[in-house]
Coordinates of C-alpha atoms and ligand atoms in Angstrom, one line a residue:
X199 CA -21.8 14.4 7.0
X200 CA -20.0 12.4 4.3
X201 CA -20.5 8.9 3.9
X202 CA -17.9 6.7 3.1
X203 CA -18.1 2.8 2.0
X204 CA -15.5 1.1 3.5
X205 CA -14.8 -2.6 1.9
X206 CA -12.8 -5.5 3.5
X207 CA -14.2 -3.4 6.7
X208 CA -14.2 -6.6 8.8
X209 CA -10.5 -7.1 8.7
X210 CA -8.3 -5.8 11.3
X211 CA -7.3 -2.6 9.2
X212 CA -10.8 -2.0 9.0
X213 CA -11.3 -2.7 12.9
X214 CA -9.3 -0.1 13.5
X215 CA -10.5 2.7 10.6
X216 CA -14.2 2.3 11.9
X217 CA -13.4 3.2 15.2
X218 CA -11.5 5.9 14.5
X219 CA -13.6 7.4 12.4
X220 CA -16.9 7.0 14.2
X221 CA -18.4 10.5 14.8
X222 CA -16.6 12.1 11.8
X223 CA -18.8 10.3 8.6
X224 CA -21.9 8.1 7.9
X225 CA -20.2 4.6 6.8
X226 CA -21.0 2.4 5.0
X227 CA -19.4 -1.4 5.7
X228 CA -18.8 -4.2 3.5
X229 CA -16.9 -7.2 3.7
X230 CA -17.4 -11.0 2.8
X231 CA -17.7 -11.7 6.9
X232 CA -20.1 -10.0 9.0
X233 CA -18.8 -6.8 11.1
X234 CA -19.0 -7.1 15.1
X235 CA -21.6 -4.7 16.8
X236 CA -22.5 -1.8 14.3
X237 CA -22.4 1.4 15.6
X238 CA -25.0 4.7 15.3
X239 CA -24.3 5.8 11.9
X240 CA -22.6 2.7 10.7
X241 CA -25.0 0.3 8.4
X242 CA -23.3 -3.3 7.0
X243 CA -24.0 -4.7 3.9
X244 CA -22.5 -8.4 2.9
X245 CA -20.8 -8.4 -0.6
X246 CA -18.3 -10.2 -2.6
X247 CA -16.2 -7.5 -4.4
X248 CA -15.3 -10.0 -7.3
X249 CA -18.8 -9.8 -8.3
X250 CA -19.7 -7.2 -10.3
X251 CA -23.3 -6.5 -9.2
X252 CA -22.5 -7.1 -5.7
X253 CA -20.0 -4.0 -6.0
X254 CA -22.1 -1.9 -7.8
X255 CA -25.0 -2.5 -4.6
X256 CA -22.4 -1.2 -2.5
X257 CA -20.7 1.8 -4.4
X258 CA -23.8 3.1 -4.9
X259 CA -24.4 6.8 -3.1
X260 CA -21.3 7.4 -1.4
X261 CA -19.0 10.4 -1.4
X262 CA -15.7 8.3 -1.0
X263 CA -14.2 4.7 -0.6
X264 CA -11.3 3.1 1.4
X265 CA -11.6 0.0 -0.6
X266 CA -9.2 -2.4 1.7
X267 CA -11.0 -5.4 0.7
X268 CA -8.7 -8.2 -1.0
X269 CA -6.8 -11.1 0.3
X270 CA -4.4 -9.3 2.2
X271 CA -0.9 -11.6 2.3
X272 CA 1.4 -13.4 0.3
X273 CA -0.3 -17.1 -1.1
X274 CA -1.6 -19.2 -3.9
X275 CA -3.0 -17.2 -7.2
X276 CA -6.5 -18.1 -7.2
X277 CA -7.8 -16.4 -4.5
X278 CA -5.5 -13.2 -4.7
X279 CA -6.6 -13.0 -8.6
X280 CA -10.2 -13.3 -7.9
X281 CA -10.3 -10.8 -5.0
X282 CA -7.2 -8.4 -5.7
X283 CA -7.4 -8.0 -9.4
X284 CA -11.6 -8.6 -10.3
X285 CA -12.1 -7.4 -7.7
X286 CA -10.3 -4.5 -7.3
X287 CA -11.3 -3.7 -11.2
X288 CA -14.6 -3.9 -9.7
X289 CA -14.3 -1.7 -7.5
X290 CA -12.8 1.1 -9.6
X291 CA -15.1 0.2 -12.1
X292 CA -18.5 0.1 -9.9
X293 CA -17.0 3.6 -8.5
X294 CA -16.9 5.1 -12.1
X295 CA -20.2 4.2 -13.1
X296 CA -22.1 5.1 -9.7
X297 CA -20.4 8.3 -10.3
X298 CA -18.5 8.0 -7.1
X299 CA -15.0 10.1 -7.8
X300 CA -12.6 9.4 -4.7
X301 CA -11.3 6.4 -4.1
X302 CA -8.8 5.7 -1.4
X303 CA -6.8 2.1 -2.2
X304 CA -4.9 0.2 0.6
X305 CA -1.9 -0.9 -1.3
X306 CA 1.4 -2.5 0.6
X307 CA 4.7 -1.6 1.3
X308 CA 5.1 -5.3 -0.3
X309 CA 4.2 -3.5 -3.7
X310 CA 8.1 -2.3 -3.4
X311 CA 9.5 -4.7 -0.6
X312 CA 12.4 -6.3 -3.1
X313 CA 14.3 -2.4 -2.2
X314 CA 16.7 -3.7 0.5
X315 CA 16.9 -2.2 4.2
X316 CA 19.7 -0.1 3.6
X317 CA 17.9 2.0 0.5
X318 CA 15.1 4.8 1.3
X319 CA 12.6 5.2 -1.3
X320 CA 9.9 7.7 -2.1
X321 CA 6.6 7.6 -4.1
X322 CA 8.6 7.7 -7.6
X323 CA 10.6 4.6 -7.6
X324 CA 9.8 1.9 -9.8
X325 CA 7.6 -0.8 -8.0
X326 CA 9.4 -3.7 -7.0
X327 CA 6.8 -6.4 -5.7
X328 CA 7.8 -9.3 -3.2
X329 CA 5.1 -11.8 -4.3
X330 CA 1.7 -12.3 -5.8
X331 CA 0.5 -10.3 -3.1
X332 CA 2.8 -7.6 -4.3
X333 CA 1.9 -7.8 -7.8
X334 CA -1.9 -7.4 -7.3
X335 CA -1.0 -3.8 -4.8
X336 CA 1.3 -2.9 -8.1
X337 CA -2.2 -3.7 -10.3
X338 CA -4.1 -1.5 -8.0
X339 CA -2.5 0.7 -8.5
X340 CA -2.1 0.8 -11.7
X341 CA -5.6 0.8 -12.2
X342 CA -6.1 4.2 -10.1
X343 CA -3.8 6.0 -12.4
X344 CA -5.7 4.9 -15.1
X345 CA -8.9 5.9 -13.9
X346 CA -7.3 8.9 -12.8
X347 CA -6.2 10.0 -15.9
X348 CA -9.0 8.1 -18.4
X349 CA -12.1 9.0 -16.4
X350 CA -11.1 11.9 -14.0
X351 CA -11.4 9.8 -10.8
X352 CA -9.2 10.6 -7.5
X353 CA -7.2 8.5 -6.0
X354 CA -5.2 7.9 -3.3
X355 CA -3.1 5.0 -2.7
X356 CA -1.6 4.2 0.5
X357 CA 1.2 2.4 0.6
X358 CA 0.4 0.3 4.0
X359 CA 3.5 -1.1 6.5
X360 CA 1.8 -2.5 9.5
X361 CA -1.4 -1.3 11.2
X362 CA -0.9 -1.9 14.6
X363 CA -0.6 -0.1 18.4
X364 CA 3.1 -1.2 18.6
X365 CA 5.8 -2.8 16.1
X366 CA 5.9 -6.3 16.7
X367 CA 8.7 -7.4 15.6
X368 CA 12.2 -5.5 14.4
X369 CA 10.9 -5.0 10.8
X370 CA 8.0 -3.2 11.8
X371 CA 9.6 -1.1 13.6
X372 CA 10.5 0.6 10.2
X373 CA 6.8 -0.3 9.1
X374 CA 4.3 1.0 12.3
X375 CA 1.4 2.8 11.4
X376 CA -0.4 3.2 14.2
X377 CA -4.6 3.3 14.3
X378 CA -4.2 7.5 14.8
X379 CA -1.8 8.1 12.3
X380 CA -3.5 5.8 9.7
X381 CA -7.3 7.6 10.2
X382 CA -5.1 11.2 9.9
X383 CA -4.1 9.8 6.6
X384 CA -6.9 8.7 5.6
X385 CA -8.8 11.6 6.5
X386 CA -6.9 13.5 4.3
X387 CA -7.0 10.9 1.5
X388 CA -10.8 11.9 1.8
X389 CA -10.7 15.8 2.6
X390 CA -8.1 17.1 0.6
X391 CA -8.8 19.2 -2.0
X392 CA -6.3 19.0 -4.5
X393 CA -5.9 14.7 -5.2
X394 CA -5.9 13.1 -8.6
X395 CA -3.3 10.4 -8.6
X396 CA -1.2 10.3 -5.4
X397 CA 1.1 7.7 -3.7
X398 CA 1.8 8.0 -0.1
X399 CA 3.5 5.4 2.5
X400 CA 1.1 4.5 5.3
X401 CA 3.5 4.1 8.3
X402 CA 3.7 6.2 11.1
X403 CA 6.5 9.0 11.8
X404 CA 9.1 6.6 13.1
X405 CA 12.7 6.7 12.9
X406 CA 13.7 3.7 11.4
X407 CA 11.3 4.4 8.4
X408 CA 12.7 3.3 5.2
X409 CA 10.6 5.6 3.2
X410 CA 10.8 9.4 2.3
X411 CA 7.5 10.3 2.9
X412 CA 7.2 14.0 2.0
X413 CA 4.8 13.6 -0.8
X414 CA 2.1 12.9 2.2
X415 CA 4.3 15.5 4.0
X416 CA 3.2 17.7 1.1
X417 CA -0.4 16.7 1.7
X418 CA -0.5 17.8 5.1
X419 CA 0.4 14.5 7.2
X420 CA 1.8 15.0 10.7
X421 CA 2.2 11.6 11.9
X422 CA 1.8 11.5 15.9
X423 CA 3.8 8.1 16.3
X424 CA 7.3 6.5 16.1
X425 CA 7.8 3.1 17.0
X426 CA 11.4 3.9 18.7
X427 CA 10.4 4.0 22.5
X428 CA 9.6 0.2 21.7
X429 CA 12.7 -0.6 20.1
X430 CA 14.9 -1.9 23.0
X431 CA 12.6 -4.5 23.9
X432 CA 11.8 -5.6 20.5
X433 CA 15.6 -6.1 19.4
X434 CA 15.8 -7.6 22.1
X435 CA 13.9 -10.4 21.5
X436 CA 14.4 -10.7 17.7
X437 CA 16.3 -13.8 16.9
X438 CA 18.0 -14.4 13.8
X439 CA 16.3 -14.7 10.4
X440 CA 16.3 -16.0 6.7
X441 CA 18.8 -13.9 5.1
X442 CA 17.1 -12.5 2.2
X443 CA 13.8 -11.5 4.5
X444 CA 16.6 -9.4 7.0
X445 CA 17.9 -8.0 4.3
X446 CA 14.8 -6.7 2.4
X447 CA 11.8 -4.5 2.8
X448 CA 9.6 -7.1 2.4
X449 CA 10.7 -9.6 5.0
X450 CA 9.0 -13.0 4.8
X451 CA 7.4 -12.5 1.5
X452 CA 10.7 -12.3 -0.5
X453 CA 12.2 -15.1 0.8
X454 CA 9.2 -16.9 0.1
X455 CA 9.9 -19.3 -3.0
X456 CA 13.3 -17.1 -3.4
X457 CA 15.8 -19.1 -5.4
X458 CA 19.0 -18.9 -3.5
X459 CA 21.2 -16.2 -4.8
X460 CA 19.9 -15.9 -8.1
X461 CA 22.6 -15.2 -10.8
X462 CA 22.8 -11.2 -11.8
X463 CA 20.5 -10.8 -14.9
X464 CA 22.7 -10.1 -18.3
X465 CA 22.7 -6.5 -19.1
X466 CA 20.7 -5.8 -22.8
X467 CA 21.2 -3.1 -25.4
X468 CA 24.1 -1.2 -23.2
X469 CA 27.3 -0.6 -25.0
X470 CA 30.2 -0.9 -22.1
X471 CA 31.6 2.9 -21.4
X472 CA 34.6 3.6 -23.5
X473 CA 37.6 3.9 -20.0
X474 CA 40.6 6.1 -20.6
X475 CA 42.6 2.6 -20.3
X476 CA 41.1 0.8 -23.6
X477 CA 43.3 -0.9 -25.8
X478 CA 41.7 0.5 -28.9
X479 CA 42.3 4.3 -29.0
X480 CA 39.3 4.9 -30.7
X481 CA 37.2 4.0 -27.7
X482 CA 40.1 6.0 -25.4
X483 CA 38.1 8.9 -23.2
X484 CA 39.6 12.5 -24.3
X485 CA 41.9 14.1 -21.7
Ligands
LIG291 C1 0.6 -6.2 4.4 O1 0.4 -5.7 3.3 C2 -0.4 -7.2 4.9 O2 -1.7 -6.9 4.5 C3 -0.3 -7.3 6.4 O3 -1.0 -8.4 6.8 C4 1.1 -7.4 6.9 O4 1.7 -8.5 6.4 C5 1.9 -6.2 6.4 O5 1.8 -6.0 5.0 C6 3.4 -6.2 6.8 O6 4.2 -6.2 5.9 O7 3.7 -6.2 7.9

């Protein structure tokens, strides 16, 4: 049986994972807070991942991690610099040099959730963060390609809406990922053969989905769940919201601080396309 270190395992993602997973691999738990009631072939050990030793005690001797340790919403720099960027580094870093090669890294949706509702996006778009937050998922995972391609390492990065039994509001209706469908994805994240850099969405087969998912598809992923049975009752309680949250990925966490309709940025080093109707007939389009 494989053993697997699971960080920020006391957080509600983590609630979830070790549950689902119990039976299937040996883990190992670690989180700032102390884990309720450990199971058989569970074992807990405290640890603060922005400490370099402290991650290096816990990396040590397992086949794979699902590091979802970190400060896990938008707010004030300190604490997401300290535990999403040290301490992610420290994770990646501890793996390398305990020889540990497969790392899976929870990363957000809110690494991209400045893409509006009405766009679908897949795995290649360029990142578009919705906060601090955001940035420090983008970091991470910039990071695992790094190690991926510097040091050999494999990593998957999971692109995580909202784990949860049911959509609780209209935007996660698009972002469900339901306990079931997040341990099959992470299951392959730890099984599959064939990983060295990979980004996949973490969300759960539903309709509304704003993402094209098919490099997990590709991969092997067969959600279970769609969030659409729910949808009547959830729209109908949704009540009307900040503007640019409704009208973005991200919700909340880009109208948070937003300036009101910033001006459009100035377009650099473009020379305007020469139209058929210029004045000047040297910049006139050939028939
Ligand atoms: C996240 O990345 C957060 O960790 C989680 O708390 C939720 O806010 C989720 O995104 C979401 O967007 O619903």
């Amino acid at each position: 049986m494989k053993t697997i270190l699971i960080t920020g395992a006391a957080g509600d993602v983590g609630t979830h994972l070790r549950r689902e997973l119990a039976g299937k691999y040996k883990l190992r738990l670690s989180d700032l807070r102390p884990v309720n009631l450990l199971g058989k072939d569970e074992k807990f050990t405290r640890a603060d991942i922005s400490n370099m030793s402290d991650a290096r005690r816990i990396t040590r001797g397992v086949d794979a991690i699902v590091h979802l340790g970190g400060h896990s919403v938008e707010g004030p720099w300190e604490p997401i610099l300290s535990a999403n960027i040290i301490g992610c580094y420290n994770v990646f870093e501890a793996a390398r040099r305990n020889g540990v090669k497969r790392i899976l890294f929870a990363t957000s949706n809110h690494a991209v959730g400045f893409y509006r509702r009405d766009q679908t996006i897949d795995h290649r778009v360029y990142i578009k963060p919705d906060g601090r937050y955001g940035v420090s998922k983008v970091f991470g995972e910039a990071l695992g390609s790094l190690y991926a391609d510097k040091y050999g390492m494999e990593v998957f990065c999971m692109r995580i809406g909202n784990v949860n039994r049911l959509p609780i509001d209209k935007r996660r209706l698009s972002l469900l990922f339901t306990p079931r469908d997040l341990a099959q994805l992470v299951t392959i994240g730890i099984e599959h053969p064939d990983i060295r850099f990979e980004i996949v969405y973490g969300v759960s087969g539903n309709k509304r989905s704003w993402y094209d998912n098919s490099n997990a598809t590709r991969l092997g992923y067969r959600p279970q769940d769609d969030s659409e049975e729910f949808a009547p009752e959830v729209l109908a309680r949704e009540k009307p919201g900040d503007p640019v949250a409704e009208t973005h990925q991200g919700g909340v966490f880009c109208a948070v601080e937003a300036v009101p309709n910033p001006a459009p940025l100035p377009r650099l080093g473009r020379k305007r396309a020469a139209s058929s109707t210029s004045k000047n007939p040297k910049h006139r389009k050939r028939p």
